XYZ file of N, CA, C and O in Angstrom:
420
model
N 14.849 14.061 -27.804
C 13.462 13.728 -27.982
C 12.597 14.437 -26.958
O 13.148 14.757 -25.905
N 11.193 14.751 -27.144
C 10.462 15.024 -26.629
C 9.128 13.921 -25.863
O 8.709 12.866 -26.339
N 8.770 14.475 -24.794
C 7.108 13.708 -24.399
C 6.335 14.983 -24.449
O 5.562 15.256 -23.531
N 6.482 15.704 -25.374
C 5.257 17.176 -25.163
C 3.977 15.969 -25.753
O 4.312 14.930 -26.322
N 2.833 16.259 -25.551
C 1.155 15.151 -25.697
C 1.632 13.894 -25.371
O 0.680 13.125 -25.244
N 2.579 13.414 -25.202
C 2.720 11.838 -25.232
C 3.213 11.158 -23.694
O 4.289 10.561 -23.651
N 2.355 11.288 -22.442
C 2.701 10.610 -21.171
C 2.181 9.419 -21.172
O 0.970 9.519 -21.366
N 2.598 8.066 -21.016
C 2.339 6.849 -20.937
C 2.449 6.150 -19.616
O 3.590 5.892 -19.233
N 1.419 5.801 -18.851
C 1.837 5.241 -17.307
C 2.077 3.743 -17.635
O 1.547 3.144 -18.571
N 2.956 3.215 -16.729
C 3.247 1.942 -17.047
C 4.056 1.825 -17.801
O 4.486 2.833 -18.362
N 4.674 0.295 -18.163
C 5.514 0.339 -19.321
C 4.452 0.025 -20.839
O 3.583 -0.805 -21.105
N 4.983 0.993 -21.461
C 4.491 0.500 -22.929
C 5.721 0.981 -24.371
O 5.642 2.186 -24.609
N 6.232 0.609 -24.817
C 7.340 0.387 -25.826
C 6.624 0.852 -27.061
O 6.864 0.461 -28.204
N 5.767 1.684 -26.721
C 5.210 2.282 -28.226
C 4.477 4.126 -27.464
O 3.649 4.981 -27.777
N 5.110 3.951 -26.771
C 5.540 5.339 -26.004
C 6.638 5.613 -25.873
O 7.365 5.656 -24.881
N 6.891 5.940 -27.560
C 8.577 6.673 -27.258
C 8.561 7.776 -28.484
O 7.609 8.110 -29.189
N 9.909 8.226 -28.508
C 9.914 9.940 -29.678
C 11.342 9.476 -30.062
O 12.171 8.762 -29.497
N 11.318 10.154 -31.244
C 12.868 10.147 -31.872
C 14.234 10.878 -30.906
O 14.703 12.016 -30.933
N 14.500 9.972 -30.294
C 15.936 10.704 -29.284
C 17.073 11.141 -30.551
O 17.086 11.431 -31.747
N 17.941 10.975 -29.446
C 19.245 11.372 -30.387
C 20.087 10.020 -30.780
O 20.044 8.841 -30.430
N 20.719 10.648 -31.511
C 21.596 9.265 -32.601
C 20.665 8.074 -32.861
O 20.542 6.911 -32.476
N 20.007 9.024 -33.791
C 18.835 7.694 -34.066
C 18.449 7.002 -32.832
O 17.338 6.747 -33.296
N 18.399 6.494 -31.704
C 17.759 6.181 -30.708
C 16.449 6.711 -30.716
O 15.969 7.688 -31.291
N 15.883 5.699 -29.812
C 14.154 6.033 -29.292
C 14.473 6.355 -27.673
O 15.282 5.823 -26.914
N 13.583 7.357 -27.468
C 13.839 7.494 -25.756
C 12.430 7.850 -25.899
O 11.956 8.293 -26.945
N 11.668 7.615 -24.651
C 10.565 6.905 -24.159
C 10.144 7.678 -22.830
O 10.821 8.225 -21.960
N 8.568 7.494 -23.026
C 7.750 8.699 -22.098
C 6.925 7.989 -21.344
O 5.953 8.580 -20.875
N 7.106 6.641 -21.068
C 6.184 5.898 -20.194
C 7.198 5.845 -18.843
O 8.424 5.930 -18.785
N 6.034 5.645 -17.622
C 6.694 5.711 -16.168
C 7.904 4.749 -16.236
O 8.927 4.921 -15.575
N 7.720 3.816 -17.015
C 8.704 2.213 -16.823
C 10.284 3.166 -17.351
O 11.377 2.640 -17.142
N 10.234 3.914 -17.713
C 11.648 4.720 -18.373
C 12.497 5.522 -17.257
O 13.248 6.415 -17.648
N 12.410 5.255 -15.991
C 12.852 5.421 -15.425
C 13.797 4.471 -14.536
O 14.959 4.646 -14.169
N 12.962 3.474 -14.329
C 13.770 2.435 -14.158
C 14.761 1.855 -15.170
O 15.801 1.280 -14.850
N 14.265 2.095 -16.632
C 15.259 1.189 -17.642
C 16.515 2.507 -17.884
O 17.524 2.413 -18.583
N 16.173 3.421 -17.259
C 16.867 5.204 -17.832
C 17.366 5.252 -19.047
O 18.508 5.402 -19.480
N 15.853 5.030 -19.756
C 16.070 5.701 -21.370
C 14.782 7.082 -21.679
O 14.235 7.254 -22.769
N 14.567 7.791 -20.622
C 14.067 8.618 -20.766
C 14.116 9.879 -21.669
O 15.111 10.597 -21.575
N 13.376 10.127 -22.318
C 13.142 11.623 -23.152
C 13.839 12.359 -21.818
O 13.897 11.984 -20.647
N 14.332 13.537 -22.467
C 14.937 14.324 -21.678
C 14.292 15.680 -21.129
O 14.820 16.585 -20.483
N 12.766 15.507 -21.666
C 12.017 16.084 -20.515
C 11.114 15.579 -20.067
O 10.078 16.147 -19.723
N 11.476 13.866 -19.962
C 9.906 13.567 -19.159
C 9.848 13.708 -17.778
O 8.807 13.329 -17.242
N 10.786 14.195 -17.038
C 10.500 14.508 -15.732
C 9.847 16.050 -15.869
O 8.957 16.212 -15.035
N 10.026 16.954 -16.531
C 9.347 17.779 -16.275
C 7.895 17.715 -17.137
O 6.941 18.449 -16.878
N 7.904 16.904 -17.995
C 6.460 16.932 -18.739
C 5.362 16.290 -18.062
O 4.223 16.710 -17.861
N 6.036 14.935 -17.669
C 5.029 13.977 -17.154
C 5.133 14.051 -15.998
O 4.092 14.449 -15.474
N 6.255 13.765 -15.042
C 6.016 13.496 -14.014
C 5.450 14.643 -13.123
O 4.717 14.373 -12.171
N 5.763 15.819 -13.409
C 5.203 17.008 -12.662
C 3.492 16.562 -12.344
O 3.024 16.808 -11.232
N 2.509 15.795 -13.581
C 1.515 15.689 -13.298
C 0.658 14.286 -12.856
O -0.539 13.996 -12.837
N 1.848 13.609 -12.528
C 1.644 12.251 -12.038
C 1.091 12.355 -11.126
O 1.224 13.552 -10.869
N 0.305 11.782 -10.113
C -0.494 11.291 -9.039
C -0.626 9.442 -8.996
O -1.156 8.527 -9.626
N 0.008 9.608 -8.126
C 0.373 7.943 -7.212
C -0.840 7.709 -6.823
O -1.533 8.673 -6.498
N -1.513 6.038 -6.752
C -2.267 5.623 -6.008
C -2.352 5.687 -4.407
O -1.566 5.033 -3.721
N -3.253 6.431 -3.894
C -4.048 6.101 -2.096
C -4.448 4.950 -2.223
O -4.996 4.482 -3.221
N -4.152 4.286 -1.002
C -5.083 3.158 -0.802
C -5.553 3.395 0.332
O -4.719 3.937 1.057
N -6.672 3.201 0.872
C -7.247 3.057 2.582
C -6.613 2.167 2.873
O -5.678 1.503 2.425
N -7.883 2.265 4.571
C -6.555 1.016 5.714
C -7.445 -0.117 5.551
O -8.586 -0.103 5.091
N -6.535 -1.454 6.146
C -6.671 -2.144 5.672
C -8.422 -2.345 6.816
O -8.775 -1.799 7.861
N -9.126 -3.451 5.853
C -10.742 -3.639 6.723
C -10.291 -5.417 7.777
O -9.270 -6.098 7.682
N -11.215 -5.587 8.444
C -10.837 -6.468 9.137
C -10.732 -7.586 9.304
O -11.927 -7.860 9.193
N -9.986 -9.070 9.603
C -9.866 -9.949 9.120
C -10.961 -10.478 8.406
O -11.807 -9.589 8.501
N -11.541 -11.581 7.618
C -12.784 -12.781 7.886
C -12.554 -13.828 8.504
O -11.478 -14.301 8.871
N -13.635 -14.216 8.628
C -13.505 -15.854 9.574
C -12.963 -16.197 8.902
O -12.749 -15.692 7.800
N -12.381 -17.583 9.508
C -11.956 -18.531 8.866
C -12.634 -19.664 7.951
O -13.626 -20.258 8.373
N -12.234 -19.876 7.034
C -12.908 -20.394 5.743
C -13.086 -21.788 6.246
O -13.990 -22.217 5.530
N -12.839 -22.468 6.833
C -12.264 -23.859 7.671
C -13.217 -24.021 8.948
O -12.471 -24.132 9.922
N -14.387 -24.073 9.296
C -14.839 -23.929 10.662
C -14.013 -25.605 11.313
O -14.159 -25.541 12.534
N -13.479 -26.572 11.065
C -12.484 -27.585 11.367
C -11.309 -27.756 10.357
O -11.454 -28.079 9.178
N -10.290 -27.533 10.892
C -8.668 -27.849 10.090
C -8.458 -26.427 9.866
O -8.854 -25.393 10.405
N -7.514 -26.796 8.646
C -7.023 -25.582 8.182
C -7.599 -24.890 7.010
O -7.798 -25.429 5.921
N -7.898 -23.445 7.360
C -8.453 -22.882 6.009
C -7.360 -21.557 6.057
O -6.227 -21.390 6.507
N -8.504 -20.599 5.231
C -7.916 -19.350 5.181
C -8.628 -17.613 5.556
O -9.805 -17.331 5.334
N -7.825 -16.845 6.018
C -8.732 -15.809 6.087
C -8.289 -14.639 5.520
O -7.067 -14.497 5.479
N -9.099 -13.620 4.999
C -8.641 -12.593 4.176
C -9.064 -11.397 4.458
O -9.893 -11.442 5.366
N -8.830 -10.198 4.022
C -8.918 -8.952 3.919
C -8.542 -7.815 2.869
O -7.780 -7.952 1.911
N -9.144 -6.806 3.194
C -8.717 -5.855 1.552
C -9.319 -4.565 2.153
O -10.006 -4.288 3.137
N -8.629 -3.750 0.890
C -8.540 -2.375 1.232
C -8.806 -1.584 -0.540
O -8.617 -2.064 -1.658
N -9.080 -0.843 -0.300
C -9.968 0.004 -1.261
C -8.968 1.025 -1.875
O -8.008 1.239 -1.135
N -8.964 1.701 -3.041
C -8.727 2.874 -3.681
C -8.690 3.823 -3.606
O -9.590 4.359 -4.252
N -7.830 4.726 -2.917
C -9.214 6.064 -2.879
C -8.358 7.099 -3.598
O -8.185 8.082 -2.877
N -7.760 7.196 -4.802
C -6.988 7.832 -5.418
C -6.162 7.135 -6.605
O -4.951 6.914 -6.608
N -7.003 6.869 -7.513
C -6.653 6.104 -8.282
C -5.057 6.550 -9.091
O -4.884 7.767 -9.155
N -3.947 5.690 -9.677
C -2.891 6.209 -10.305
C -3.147 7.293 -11.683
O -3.926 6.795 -12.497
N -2.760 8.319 -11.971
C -2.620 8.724 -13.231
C -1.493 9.425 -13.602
O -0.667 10.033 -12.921
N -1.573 9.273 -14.586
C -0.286 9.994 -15.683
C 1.113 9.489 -15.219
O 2.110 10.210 -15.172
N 1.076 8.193 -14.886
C 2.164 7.404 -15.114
C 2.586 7.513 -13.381
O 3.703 7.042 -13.164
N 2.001 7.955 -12.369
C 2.111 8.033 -11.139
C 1.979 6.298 -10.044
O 1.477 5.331 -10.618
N 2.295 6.191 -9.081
C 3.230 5.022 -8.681
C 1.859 3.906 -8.920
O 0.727 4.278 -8.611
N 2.069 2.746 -9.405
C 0.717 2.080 -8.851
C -0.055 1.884 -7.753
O 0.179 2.616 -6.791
N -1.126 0.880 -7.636
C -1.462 1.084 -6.642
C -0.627 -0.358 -6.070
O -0.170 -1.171 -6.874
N -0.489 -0.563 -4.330
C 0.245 -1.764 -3.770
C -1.202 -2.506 -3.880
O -2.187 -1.904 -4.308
N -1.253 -4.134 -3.372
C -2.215 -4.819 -3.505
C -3.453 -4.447 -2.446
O -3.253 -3.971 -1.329
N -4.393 -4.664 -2.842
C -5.695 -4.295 -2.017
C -6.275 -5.679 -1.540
O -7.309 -5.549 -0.884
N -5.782 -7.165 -1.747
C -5.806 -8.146 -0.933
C -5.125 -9.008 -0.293
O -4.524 -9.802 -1.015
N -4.984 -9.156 0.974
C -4.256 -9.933 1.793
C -4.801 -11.509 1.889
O -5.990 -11.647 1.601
N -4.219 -12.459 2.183
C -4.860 -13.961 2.840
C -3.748 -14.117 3.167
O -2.667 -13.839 2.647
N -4.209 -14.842 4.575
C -3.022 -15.504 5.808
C -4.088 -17.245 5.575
O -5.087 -17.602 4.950
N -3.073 -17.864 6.523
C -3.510 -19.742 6.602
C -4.075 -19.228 8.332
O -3.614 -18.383 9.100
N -5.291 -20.207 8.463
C -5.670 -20.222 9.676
C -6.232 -21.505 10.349
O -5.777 -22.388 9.622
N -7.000 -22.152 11.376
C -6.979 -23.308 12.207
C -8.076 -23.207 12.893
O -8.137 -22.841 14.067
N -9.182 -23.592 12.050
C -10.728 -23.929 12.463
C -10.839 -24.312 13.636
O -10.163 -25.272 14.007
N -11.516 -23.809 14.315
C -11.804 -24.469 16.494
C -12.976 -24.158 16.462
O -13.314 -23.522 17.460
N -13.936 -24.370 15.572
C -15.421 -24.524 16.039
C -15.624 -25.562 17.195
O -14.883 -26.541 17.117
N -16.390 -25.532 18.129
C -16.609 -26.059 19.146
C -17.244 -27.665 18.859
O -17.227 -28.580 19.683
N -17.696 -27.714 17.720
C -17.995 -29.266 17.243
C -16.648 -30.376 16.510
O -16.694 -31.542 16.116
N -15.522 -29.365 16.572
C -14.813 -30.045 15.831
C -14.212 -31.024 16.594
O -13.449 -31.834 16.068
């Protein structure tokens, strides 16, 4: 089978070509992990894959809790979005548990 026009990022099960012995072999990124790949999607697709950048991470927030326990968070931005079946992106938000000490508490 072939992926000549047909690169699919992600898994999708309606991204595939007639393999051999009647089999379907499949041109989406997820075909690598399951290894039922067309037998040229490393050179079709992946040659033009591009993985997600993410920036660094920005800096905590207060704590949501000015007494007890709350939470505080952070996130980080895109700067190279995934295509042509290239790695995703990792998460762009964090939250940790934190312990309100406002001075009235």
């Amino acid at each position: 089978g072939s992926c000549r026009h047909r690169c699919c990022p992600g898994r999708n099960n309606a991204c595939w070509a007639p393999g051999t012995r009647r089999t379907p072999c499949y041109c989406d990124s997820y075909c690598q992990r399951t290894g039922d790949c067309c037998q040229d999607y490393l050179a079709t697709c992946r040659r033009a894959a591009v993985g997600c950048s993410v920036g660094p991470w920005g800096p905590w927030s207060g704590c949501s809790s000015p007494c007890g326990v709350g939470s505080r968070a952070r996130s980080r931005q895109v700067t190279v979005p995934p295509r042509h079946g290239g790695e995703p992106c990792p998460d762009l938000k964090q939250r940790r548990g934190c312990l309100g000490q406002h001075p009235t508490c």
